[in-house]
Tab-separated table of C-alpha atoms in Angstrom:
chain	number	residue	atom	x	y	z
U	1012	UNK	CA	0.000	0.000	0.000
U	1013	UNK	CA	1.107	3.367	-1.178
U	1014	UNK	CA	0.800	5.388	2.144
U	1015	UNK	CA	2.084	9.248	2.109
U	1016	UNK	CA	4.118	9.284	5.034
U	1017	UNK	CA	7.923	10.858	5.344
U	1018	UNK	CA	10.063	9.058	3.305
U	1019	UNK	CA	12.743	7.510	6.468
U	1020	UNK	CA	9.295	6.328	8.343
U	1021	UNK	CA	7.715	5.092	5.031
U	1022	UNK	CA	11.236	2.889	4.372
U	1023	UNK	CA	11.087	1.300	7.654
U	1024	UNK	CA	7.425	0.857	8.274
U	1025	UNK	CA	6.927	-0.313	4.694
U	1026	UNK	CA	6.155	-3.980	6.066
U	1027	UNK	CA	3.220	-2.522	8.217
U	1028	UNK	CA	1.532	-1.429	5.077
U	1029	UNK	CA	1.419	-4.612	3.260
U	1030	UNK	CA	-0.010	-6.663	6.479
U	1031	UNK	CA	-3.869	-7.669	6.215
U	1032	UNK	CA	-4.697	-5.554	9.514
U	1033	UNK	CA	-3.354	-2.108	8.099
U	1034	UNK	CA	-5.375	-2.580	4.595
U	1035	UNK	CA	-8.299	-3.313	7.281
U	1036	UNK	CA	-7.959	-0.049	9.097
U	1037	UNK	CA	-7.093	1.544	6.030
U	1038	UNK	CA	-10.391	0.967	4.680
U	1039	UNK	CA	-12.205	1.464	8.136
U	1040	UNK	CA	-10.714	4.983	8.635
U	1041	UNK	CA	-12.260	5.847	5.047
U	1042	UNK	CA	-15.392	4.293	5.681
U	1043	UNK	CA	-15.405	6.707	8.767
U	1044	UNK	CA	-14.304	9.958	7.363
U	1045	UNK	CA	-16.969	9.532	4.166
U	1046	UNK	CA	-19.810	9.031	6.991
U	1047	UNK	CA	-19.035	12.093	9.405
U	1048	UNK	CA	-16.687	14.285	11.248
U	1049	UNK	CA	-13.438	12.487	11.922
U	1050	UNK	CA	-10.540	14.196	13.724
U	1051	UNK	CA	-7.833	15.350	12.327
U	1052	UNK	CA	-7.811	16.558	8.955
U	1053	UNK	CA	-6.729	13.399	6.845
U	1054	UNK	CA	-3.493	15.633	6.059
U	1055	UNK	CA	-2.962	15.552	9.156
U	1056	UNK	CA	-2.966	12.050	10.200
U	1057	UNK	CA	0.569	11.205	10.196
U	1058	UNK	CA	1.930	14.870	10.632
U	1059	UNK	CA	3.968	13.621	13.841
U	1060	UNK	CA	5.932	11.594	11.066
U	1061	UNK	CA	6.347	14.070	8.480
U	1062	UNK	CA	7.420	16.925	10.667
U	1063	UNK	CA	9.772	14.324	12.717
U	1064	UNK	CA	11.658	12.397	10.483
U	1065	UNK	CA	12.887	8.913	12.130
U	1066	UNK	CA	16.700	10.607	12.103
U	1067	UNK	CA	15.369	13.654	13.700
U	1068	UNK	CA	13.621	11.207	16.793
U	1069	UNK	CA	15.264	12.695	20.219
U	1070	UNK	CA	12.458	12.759	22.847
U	1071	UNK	CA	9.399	10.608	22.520
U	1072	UNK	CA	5.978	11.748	24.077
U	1073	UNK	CA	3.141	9.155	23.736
U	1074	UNK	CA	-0.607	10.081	24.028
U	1075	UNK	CA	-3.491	7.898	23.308
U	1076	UNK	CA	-5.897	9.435	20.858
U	1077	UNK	CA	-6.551	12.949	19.321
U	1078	UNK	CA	-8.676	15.398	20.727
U	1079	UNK	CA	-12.047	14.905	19.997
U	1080	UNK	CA	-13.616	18.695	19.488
U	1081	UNK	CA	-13.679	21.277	16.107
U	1082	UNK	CA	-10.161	22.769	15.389
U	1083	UNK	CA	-8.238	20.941	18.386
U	1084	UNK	CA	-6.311	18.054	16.372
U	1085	UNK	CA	-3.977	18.430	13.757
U	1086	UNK	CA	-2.219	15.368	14.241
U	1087	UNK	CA	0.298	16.057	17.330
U	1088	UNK	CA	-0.304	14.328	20.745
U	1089	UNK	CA	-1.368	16.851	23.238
U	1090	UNK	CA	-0.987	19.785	20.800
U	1091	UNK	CA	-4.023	21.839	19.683
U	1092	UNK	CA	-4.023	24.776	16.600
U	1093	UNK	CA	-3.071	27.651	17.301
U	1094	UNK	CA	-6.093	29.815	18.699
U	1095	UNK	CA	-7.782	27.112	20.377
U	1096	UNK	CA	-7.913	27.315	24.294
U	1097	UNK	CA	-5.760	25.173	25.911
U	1098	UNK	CA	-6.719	21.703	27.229
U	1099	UNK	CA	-6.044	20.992	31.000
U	1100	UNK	CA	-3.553	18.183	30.264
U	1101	UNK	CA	-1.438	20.721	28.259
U	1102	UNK	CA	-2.313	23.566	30.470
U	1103	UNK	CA	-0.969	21.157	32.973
U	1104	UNK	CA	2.519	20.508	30.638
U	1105	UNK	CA	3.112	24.021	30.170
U	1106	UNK	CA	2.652	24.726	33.959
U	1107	UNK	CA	5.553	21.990	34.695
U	1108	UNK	CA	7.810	23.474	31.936
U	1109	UNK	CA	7.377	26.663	33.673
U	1110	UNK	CA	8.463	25.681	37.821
U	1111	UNK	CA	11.201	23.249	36.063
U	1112	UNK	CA	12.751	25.751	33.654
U	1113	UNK	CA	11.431	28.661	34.104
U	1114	UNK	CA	9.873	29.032	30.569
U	1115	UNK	CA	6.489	30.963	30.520
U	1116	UNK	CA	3.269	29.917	29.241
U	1117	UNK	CA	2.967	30.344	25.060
U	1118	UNK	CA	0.523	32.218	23.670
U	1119	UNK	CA	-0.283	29.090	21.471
U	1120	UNK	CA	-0.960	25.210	22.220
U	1121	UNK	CA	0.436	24.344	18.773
U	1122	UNK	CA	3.464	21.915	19.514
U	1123	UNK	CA	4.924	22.019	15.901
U	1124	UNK	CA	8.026	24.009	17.408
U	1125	UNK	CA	8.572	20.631	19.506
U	1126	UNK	CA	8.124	18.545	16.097
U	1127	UNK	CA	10.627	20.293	14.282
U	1128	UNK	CA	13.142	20.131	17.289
U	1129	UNK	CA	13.191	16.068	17.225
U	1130	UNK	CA	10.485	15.855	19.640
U	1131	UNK	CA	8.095	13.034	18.399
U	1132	UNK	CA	4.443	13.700	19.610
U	1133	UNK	CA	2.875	10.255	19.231
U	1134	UNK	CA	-0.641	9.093	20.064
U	1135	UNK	CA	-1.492	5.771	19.827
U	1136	UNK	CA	-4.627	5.499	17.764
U	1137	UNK	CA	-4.683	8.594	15.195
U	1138	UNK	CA	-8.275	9.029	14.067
U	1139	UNK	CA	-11.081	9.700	16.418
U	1140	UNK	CA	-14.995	10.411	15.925
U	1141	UNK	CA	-16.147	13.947	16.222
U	1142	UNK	CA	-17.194	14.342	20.039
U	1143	UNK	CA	-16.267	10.470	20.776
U	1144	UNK	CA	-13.382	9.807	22.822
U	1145	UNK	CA	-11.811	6.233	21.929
U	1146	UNK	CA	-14.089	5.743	19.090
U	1147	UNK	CA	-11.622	4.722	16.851
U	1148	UNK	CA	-9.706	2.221	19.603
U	1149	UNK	CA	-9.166	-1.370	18.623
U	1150	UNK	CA	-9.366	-0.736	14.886
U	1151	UNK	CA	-5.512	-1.648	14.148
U	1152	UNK	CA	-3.951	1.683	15.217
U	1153	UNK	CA	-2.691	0.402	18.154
U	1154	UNK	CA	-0.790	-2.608	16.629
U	1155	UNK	CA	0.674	0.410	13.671
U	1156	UNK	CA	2.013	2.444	16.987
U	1157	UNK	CA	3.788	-0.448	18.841
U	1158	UNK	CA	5.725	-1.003	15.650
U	1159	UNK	CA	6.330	2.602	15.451
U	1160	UNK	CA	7.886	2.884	18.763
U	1161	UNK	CA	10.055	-0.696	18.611
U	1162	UNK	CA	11.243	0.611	15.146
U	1163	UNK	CA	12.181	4.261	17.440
U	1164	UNK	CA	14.176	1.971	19.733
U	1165	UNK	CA	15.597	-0.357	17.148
U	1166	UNK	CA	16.973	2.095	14.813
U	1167	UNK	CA	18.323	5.300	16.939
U	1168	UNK	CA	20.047	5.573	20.262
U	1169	UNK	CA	20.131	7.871	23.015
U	1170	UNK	CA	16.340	9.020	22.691
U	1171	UNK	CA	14.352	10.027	26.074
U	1172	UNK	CA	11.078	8.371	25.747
U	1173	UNK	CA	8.685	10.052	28.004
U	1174	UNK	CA	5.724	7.991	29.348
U	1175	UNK	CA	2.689	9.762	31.175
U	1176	UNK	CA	0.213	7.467	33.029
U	1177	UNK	CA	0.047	3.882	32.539
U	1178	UNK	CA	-1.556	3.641	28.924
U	1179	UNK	CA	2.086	5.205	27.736
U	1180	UNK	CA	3.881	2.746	30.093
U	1181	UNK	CA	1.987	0.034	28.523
U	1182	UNK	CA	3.337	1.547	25.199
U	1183	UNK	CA	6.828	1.294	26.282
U	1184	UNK	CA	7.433	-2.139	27.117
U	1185	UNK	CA	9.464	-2.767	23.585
U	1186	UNK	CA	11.858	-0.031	24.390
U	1187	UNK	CA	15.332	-1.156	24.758
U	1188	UNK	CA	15.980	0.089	28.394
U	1189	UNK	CA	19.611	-0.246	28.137
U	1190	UNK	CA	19.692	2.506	24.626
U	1191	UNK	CA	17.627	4.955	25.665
U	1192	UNK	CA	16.204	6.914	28.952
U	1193	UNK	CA	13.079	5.735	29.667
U	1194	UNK	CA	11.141	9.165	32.308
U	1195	UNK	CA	8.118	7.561	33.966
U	1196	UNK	CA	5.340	9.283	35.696
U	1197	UNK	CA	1.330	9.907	35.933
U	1198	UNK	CA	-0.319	11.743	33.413
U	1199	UNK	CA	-1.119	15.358	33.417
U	1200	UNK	CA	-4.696	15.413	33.227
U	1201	UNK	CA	-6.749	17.278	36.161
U	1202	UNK	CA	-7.449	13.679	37.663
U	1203	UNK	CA	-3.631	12.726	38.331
U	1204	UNK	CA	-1.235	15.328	38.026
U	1205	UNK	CA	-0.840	16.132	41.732
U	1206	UNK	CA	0.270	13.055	42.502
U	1207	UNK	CA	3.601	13.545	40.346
U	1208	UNK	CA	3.648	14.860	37.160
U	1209	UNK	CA	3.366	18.219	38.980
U	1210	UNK	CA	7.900	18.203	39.698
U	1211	UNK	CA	8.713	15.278	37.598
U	1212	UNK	CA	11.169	17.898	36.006
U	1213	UNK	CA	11.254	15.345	32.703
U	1214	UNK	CA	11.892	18.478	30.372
U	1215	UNK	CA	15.208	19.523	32.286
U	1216	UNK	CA	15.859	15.825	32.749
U	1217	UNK	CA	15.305	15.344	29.217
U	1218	UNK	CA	17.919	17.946	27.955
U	1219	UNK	CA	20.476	16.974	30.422
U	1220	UNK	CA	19.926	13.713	28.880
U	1221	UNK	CA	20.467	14.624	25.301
U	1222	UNK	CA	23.559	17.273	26.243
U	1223	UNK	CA	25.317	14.361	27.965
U	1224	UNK	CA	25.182	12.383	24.384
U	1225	UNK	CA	25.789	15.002	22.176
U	1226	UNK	CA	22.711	16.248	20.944
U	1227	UNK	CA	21.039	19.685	21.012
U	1228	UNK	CA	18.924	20.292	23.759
U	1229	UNK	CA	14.797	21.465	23.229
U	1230	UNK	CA	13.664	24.838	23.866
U	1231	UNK	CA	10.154	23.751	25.282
């Protein structure tokens, strides 16, 4: 299957889109976006890869679907357009950039700045249902992202992999421990983040990461 993807993802992942469960999502996610509002714009469904290339891959963030309202998703985890008011998880992110490095709050929610730095903003399922969260779970997306991430941690080294809540720890169980820095801790939603996330200090933890192996740090 011919899928338009960046060209370093599309030569490693090639053997994804030739299994029987891809052409089977494939044809569900079409099915879906003929029938009613589906989230993001289908430009915009692997945008994490095409602003990211494999190469680029330094810090890893893993969500679990896209946001589910008008003009939110454009194919980043956590990120929103620029415009839109801020979700509480990434309210929540910003807030924790801010005590650990001091950065203030953006004026926009748009993470593309991240994307283009090596950070690679990964949900796990990347289609959702207008106004239904998890509609599009269990369809094959899940089985596309696992090989995403083990081909991450096959093919680079030194990448900080950063997994919120247990759904993203779930995620990371292919990761080779012993290549990259694995930074643990609850999500950032409203319903958890005071019981960690809130002084994890991953983002200066990250770049003192990356500095110690030669890499460029983030601005976040």
């Amino acid at each position: 299957m011919d899928v338009k993807i960046e060209e370093s993802w599309k030569k490693v992942l090639a053997g994804e889109f030739d299994k029987p469960y891809f052409a089977q999502l494939i044809n569900f996610v079409k099915a879906e976006y003929a029938a009613g509002t589906v989230y993001p714009e289908g430009k915009n469904i692997f945008n994490a890869f095409n602003l990211c290339p494999l190469p680029n891959v330094k810090v890893v963030i893993i969500g679990q679907d896209p946001y589910h309202e008008p003009r939110q998703a454009h194919g980043l985890c956590f990120s929103v357009q620029d415009g839109v008011e801020f979700p509480p998880s990434l309210q929540n992110i910003f807030k924790e950039i801010e005590s650990d490095l001091g950065t203030p709050v953006p004026p926009s929610g748009n993470l593309e700045r991240w994307a283009r730095q090596g950070v690679f903003l990964l949900n796990s399922i990347l289609t959702v249902r207008a106004h239904q969260a998890a509609s599009h779970a269990n369809k094959g997306w899940e089985t596309f992202t696992d090989e995403v991430i083990k081909q991450i941690s096959d093919k680079t080294e030194n990448v900080v992999f950063m997994l919120w809540g247990n759904y993203a720890k779930v995620k990371g169980k292919v990761i080779d421990t012993k290549k990259h820095l694995i930074l643990n801790t609850v999500h950032p939603s409203p319903l958890s983040v005071y019981r960690g996330f809130f002084g994890c200090k991953h983002f200066s933890r990250a770049n003192e990461y990356l500095t110690a192996h030669g890499k460029t740090p983030i601005n976040w």
